[in-house]
Amino acid sequence: MVVIISVAGILIKSWFRPRRGMQTVTLIPGDGIGPEISTAVMKIFEAAKAPIQWEEKNVTAIKGPGGKWIIPPEAKESMDKNKIGLKGPLKTPIAAGHPSMNLLLRKTFDLYANVRPCMSIEGYKTPYTDVDLVTIRENTEGEYSGIEHTIVDGVVQSIKLITEDASRKIAEYAFEYAKNNQRASVTAVHKANIMRMSDGLFLRKCRQVAENYRDIKFTEMYLDTVCLNMVQDPTQFDVLVMPNLYGDILSDLCAGLIGGLGVTPSGNIGANNVAIFESVHGTAPDIAGLDLANPTALLLSAVMMLRHMGMHDYSKKIETACFNTIRDKKVLTGDLGGKSKCSEFTAEICQRVRDMD
Amino acid sequence: MATVKPLPPPAKYGGRHTVTLIPGDGIGPELLNHVRELFRFSCVPVDFEVVNVCSSTEDDINNAITAIRRNGVALKGNIETLHTLPASHKSRNNLLRTSLDLYANVMHCKSLPGVQTRHNNIDIMIIRENTEGEYSSLEHESVTGVVECLKIITRTNSLRIAEYAFKLAREKGRKRVTAVHKANIMKLGDGLFLQCCREVAAGYPDIAFDAMIVDNTTMQLVSKPQQFDVMVMPNLYGNVVSNVCAGLVGGPGLVPGANYGHDYAVFETATRNTGKSIADRNIANPTAMLLASCMMLDHLKLYDYATMIRNAVLTTMNETRVRLNSPRRCSPHTFHN
């Protein structure tokens, strides 16, 4: 019943969303190569004439009332209003005193699901071909709850927290995603043979949610079996849903299969329909400002964003232009094996986008 | 130079050793039958004391543990952990490892000639802490719907496994040890593990030491696995990394594993699969178990037999150009004395 109401709510909201007219998106350029790749993405969107208006915001943490670290109120207001954000890489200075910025954003907007679609890029050869899977990772609890104690000197305990609510939410999201993106199966990844109660609870919730989605195949697999099979034959996997730590490891493993973090998009879905899409690579301070960065990861995340907003035509156009540029290998940045600059790579994609019209 | 492995029990009168054999579930029994057949054919002076462990009762696993204490060495298949049983029923394999304090799980992943894989020239030794970490089996439901699972890291065990890793690296002439961790998130737990590794590394200036975060490690393994030499890590990351490496060199049917404690040693396949879906169909690859039995013979100082069987297995694989996942019967007929 709850599912029917929430699905109906989503349908009603999407019906009333303005189809024509500009949509505002909060843009967080980030640090290091962040500003240049954000500029690249904005240029490409302009060339594609996508109806997106960018609202640039800075999210460097400040001390709020009560002494807690928060993101600046303008940034929070902007995100709450626009609901959609695009973020470049953020650095976490070691002695800054504040927690990781990514963690702060996650907590502020309750970004409970991290979605990483991994698809082999034609033209960027890796030992693995035909990879087409999606990892959906629970992003708020699990092993990353940050609860640790020193019990006695020399004995440390870290607590892994699994709750019924969070497990149900992520399972529901996974099945909804599979349904909306025409995916055939969802696999829950766990280690319930060892962590009987915690992963057992996660698995039970996944099974319960699977009952409501009979047309999507649901399987369960141990984490080690998934790893083993993933490096031998990644084509057997479709959508994978899992708790935090396994998701962290597996999503990076899958990114490695298609070519690394420089070409992998990522999206974080939160409560109240907030969604922040981001590139997951680092700030690369050694090449910042030298026009050498590869904007592919941020661009593909922006494409994911367009799909999330229902703008499938624009997303297809930009994605095709990007993939064709990489496939033709004439204009590639250094990390993809070429010698071109970021601006040249961007210009090439813009040209292809314009040619498509 | 003191060796890092436990001393094997002496042979009995007549020069014969007794080894505990635990068939386990799934493909375990058939693989171990191949081992027994091969040992009989080769006249290896080893007698097996078979102990069956049924998943549901307590007695069986206690019998197995007693038998291993008696004999000092065991060869085992994986024992299935049924989810349908209540959470108080712990994994039998885990119980065995913790009761016997088999603190080091050692796996040597080497590209085998004759096996087609995407990556070549892989030669990684993985040393995984086997008794604590995420596998402490300490869980409780504090409030309905909220479960806490404790991951325990202790200084003693971290120092012990790091010491083991460096000693083994020195013994085998390895150049570098990499610690795998997630200390940026689990600052106290994995932070302690990393600190212990660094302390031990200071005592081995001839061996290079570095550290890598686990998610980056898996990414590097699928793109450039040749960069790794010896890796040491806590329990769960060891599970992930050893399975990734096994997959890289050709699959679960090819890699043997060993669990060493201070007094006992238990040998099995590295990836510990039960293989229920392929059980009793004569298609399971016996290589991993056969190579594990060779490791066991090495441990018992029966080096000639170990070398003979190992060569036979590798030659058979090379000559018949094994395609993985194809039905293959274990045929110990190609023998070179």
PDB file of N, CA and C in Angstrom, chain B residues 162-202:
ATOM      1  N   ALA B 162      51.470  -9.736  11.222  1.00  0.00           N
ATOM      2  CA  ALA B 162      52.467  -8.943  10.497  1.00  0.00           C
ATOM      3  C   ALA B 162      53.829  -9.623  10.580  1.00  0.00           C
ATOM      4  N   GLU B 163      54.165 -10.122  11.764  1.00  0.00           N
ATOM      5  CA  GLU B 163      55.434 -10.839  11.958  1.00  0.00           C
ATOM      6  C   GLU B 163      55.483 -12.058  11.044  1.00  0.00           C
ATOM      7  N   TYR B 164      54.374 -12.772  10.957  1.00  0.00           N
ATOM      8  CA  TYR B 164      54.293 -13.956  10.105  1.00  0.00           C
ATOM      9  C   TYR B 164      54.542 -13.571   8.654  1.00  0.00           C
ATOM     10  N   ALA B 165      53.894 -12.476   8.237  1.00  0.00           N
ATOM     11  CA  ALA B 165      54.006 -12.053   6.837  1.00  0.00           C
ATOM     12  C   ALA B 165      55.442 -11.700   6.485  1.00  0.00           C
ATOM     13  N   PHE B 166      56.095 -10.940   7.359  1.00  0.00           N
ATOM     14  CA  PHE B 166      57.462 -10.521   7.048  1.00  0.00           C
ATOM     15  C   PHE B 166      58.431 -11.691   7.095  1.00  0.00           C
ATOM     16  N   LYS B 167      58.224 -12.605   8.067  1.00  0.00           N
ATOM     17  CA  LYS B 167      59.115 -13.776   8.149  1.00  0.00           C
ATOM     18  C   LYS B 167      58.971 -14.621   6.889  1.00  0.00           C
ATOM     19  N   LEU B 168      57.724 -14.816   6.460  1.00  0.00           N
ATOM     20  CA  LEU B 168      57.484 -15.620   5.264  1.00  0.00           C
ATOM     21  C   LEU B 168      58.079 -14.949   4.036  1.00  0.00           C
ATOM     22  N   ALA B 169      57.925 -13.615   3.979  1.00  0.00           N
ATOM     23  CA  ALA B 169      58.479 -12.887   2.836  1.00  0.00           C
ATOM     24  C   ALA B 169      59.996 -13.072   2.789  1.00  0.00           C
ATOM     25  N   ARG B 170      60.634 -12.999   3.950  1.00  0.00           N
ATOM     26  CA  ARG B 170      62.091 -13.163   3.989  1.00  0.00           C
ATOM     27  C   ARG B 170      62.489 -14.577   3.608  1.00  0.00           C
ATOM     28  N   GLU B 171      61.734 -15.545   4.125  1.00  0.00           N
ATOM     29  CA  GLU B 171      62.026 -16.954   3.834  1.00  0.00           C
ATOM     30  C   GLU B 171      61.935 -17.243   2.342  1.00  0.00           C
ATOM     31  N   LYS B 172      60.939 -16.655   1.684  1.00  0.00           N
ATOM     32  CA  LYS B 172      60.726 -16.932   0.266  1.00  0.00           C
ATOM     33  C   LYS B 172      61.467 -15.954  -0.644  1.00  0.00           C
ATOM     34  N   GLY B 173      62.226 -15.054  -0.051  1.00  0.00           N
ATOM     35  CA  GLY B 173      62.998 -14.121  -0.879  1.00  0.00           C
ATOM     36  C   GLY B 173      62.145 -13.078  -1.567  1.00  0.00           C
ATOM     37  N   ARG B 174      61.078 -12.661  -0.917  1.00  0.00           N
ATOM     38  CA  ARG B 174      60.198 -11.658  -1.510  1.00  0.00           C
ATOM     39  C   ARG B 174      60.682 -10.256  -1.169  1.00  0.00           C
ATOM     40  N   LYS B 175      60.297  -9.296  -2.044  1.00  0.00           N
ATOM     41  CA  LYS B 175      60.878  -7.956  -1.870  1.00  0.00           C
ATOM     42  C   LYS B 175      59.972  -6.970  -1.161  1.00  0.00           C
ATOM     43  N   ARG B 176      58.655  -7.146  -1.236  1.00  0.00           N
ATOM     44  CA  ARG B 176      57.780  -6.082  -0.730  1.00  0.00           C
ATOM     45  C   ARG B 176      56.536  -6.665  -0.061  1.00  0.00           C
ATOM     46  N   VAL B 177      56.125  -6.035   1.020  1.00  0.00           N
ATOM     47  CA  VAL B 177      54.899  -6.417   1.704  1.00  0.00           C
ATOM     48  C   VAL B 177      53.952  -5.230   1.678  1.00  0.00           C
ATOM     49  N   THR B 178      52.707  -5.484   1.250  1.00  0.00           N
ATOM     50  CA  THR B 178      51.714  -4.405   1.197  1.00  0.00           C
ATOM     51  C   THR B 178      50.623  -4.702   2.218  1.00  0.00           C
ATOM     52  N   ALA B 179      50.329  -3.757   3.086  1.00  0.00           N
ATOM     53  CA  ALA B 179      49.235  -3.930   4.042  1.00  0.00           C
ATOM     54  C   ALA B 179      47.971  -3.338   3.435  1.00  0.00           C
ATOM     55  N   VAL B 180      46.884  -4.109   3.494  1.00  0.00           N
ATOM     56  CA  VAL B 180      45.617  -3.656   2.917  1.00  0.00           C
ATOM     57  C   VAL B 180      44.681  -3.284   4.062  1.00  0.00           C
ATOM     58  N   HIS B 181      44.064  -2.102   3.989  1.00  0.00           N
ATOM     59  CA  HIS B 181      43.315  -1.608   5.146  1.00  0.00           C
ATOM     60  C   HIS B 181      42.247  -0.615   4.712  1.00  0.00           C
ATOM     61  N   LYS B 182      41.488  -0.115   5.678  1.00  0.00           N
ATOM     62  CA  LYS B 182      40.546   0.966   5.395  1.00  0.00           C
ATOM     63  C   LYS B 182      40.640   1.944   6.563  1.00  0.00           C
ATOM     64  N   ALA B 183      41.881   2.322   6.884  1.00  0.00           N
ATOM     65  CA  ALA B 183      42.100   3.131   8.081  1.00  0.00           C
ATOM     66  C   ALA B 183      41.626   4.564   7.942  1.00  0.00           C
ATOM     67  N   ASN B 184      41.298   5.007   6.715  1.00  0.00           N
ATOM     68  CA  ASN B 184      40.780   6.369   6.584  1.00  0.00           C
ATOM     69  C   ASN B 184      39.366   6.453   7.144  1.00  0.00           C
ATOM     70  N   ILE B 185      38.644   5.319   7.146  1.00  0.00           N
ATOM     71  CA  ILE B 185      37.297   5.297   7.699  1.00  0.00           C
ATOM     72  C   ILE B 185      37.305   4.661   9.093  1.00  0.00           C
ATOM     73  N   MET B 186      37.896   3.473   9.203  1.00  0.00           N
ATOM     74  CA  MET B 186      37.935   2.804  10.513  1.00  0.00           C
ATOM     75  C   MET B 186      39.255   3.162  11.168  1.00  0.00           C
ATOM     76  N   LYS B 187      39.281   4.381  11.698  1.00  0.00           N
ATOM     77  CA  LYS B 187      40.542   4.960  12.152  1.00  0.00           C
ATOM     78  C   LYS B 187      41.168   4.191  13.306  1.00  0.00           C
ATOM     79  N   LEU B 188      40.345   3.751  14.253  1.00  0.00           N
ATOM     80  CA  LEU B 188      40.920   3.049  15.396  1.00  0.00           C
ATOM     81  C   LEU B 188      41.261   1.606  15.043  1.00  0.00           C
ATOM     82  N   GLY B 189      40.281   0.912  14.457  1.00  0.00           N
ATOM     83  CA  GLY B 189      40.455  -0.510  14.172  1.00  0.00           C
ATOM     84  C   GLY B 189      41.570  -0.773  13.176  1.00  0.00           C
ATOM     85  N   ASP B 190      41.338  -0.366  11.944  1.00  0.00           N
ATOM     86  CA  ASP B 190      42.354  -0.598  10.924  1.00  0.00           C
ATOM     87  C   ASP B 190      43.581   0.256  11.166  1.00  0.00           C
ATOM     88  N   GLY B 191      43.394   1.374  11.865  1.00  0.00           N
ATOM     89  CA  GLY B 191      44.538   2.202  12.234  1.00  0.00           C
ATOM     90  C   GLY B 191      45.507   1.414  13.100  1.00  0.00           C
ATOM     91  N   LEU B 192      44.958   0.647  14.050  1.00  0.00           N
ATOM     92  CA  LEU B 192      45.799  -0.185  14.919  1.00  0.00           C
ATOM     93  C   LEU B 192      46.518  -1.249  14.107  1.00  0.00           C
ATOM     94  N   PHE B 193      45.790  -1.877  13.190  1.00  0.00           N
ATOM     95  CA  PHE B 193      46.392  -2.916  12.352  1.00  0.00           C
ATOM     96  C   PHE B 193      47.572  -2.343  11.567  1.00  0.00           C
ATOM     97  N   LEU B 194      47.349  -1.179  10.971  1.00  0.00           N
ATOM     98  CA  LEU B 194      48.387  -0.545  10.152  1.00  0.00           C
ATOM     99  C   LEU B 194      49.601  -0.174  10.989  1.00  0.00           C
ATOM    100  N   GLN B 195      49.330   0.333  12.181  1.00  0.00           N
ATOM    101  CA  GLN B 195      50.422   0.729  13.062  1.00  0.00           C
ATOM    102  C   GLN B 195      51.276  -0.481  13.428  1.00  0.00           C
ATOM    103  N   CYS B 196      50.608  -1.606  13.721  1.00  0.00           N
ATOM    104  CA  CYS B 196      51.344  -2.834  14.060  1.00  0.00           C
ATOM    105  C   CYS B 196      52.200  -3.286  12.888  1.00  0.00           C
ATOM    106  N   CYS B 197      51.641  -3.220  11.680  1.00  0.00           N
ATOM    107  CA  CYS B 197      52.414  -3.611  10.496  1.00  0.00           C
ATOM    108  C   CYS B 197      53.649  -2.737  10.353  1.00  0.00           C
ATOM    109  N   ARG B 198      53.478  -1.432  10.583  1.00  0.00           N
ATOM    110  CA  ARG B 198      54.616  -0.510  10.441  1.00  0.00           C
ATOM    111  C   ARG B 198      55.695  -0.833  11.465  1.00  0.00           C
ATOM    112  N   GLU B 199      55.249  -1.152  12.692  1.00  0.00           N
ATOM    113  CA  GLU B 199      56.230  -1.480  13.732  1.00  0.00           C
ATOM    114  C   GLU B 199      57.046  -2.694  13.352  1.00  0.00           C
ATOM    115  N   VAL B 200      56.366  -3.716  12.849  1.00  0.00           N
ATOM    116  CA  VAL B 200      57.077  -4.942  12.464  1.00  0.00           C
ATOM    117  C   VAL B 200      57.971  -4.668  11.265  1.00  0.00           C
ATOM    118  N   ALA B 201      57.484  -3.843  10.328  1.00  0.00           N
ATOM    119  CA  ALA B 201      58.265  -3.549   9.117  1.00  0.00           C
ATOM    120  C   ALA B 201      59.602  -2.906   9.459  1.00  0.00           C
ATOM    121  N   ALA B 202      59.601  -2.124  10.553  1.00  0.00           N
ATOM    122  CA  ALA B 202      60.841  -1.456  10.950  1.00  0.00           C
ATOM    123  C   ALA B 202      61.937  -2.465  11.268  1.00  0.00           C
TER     124      ALA B 202
END
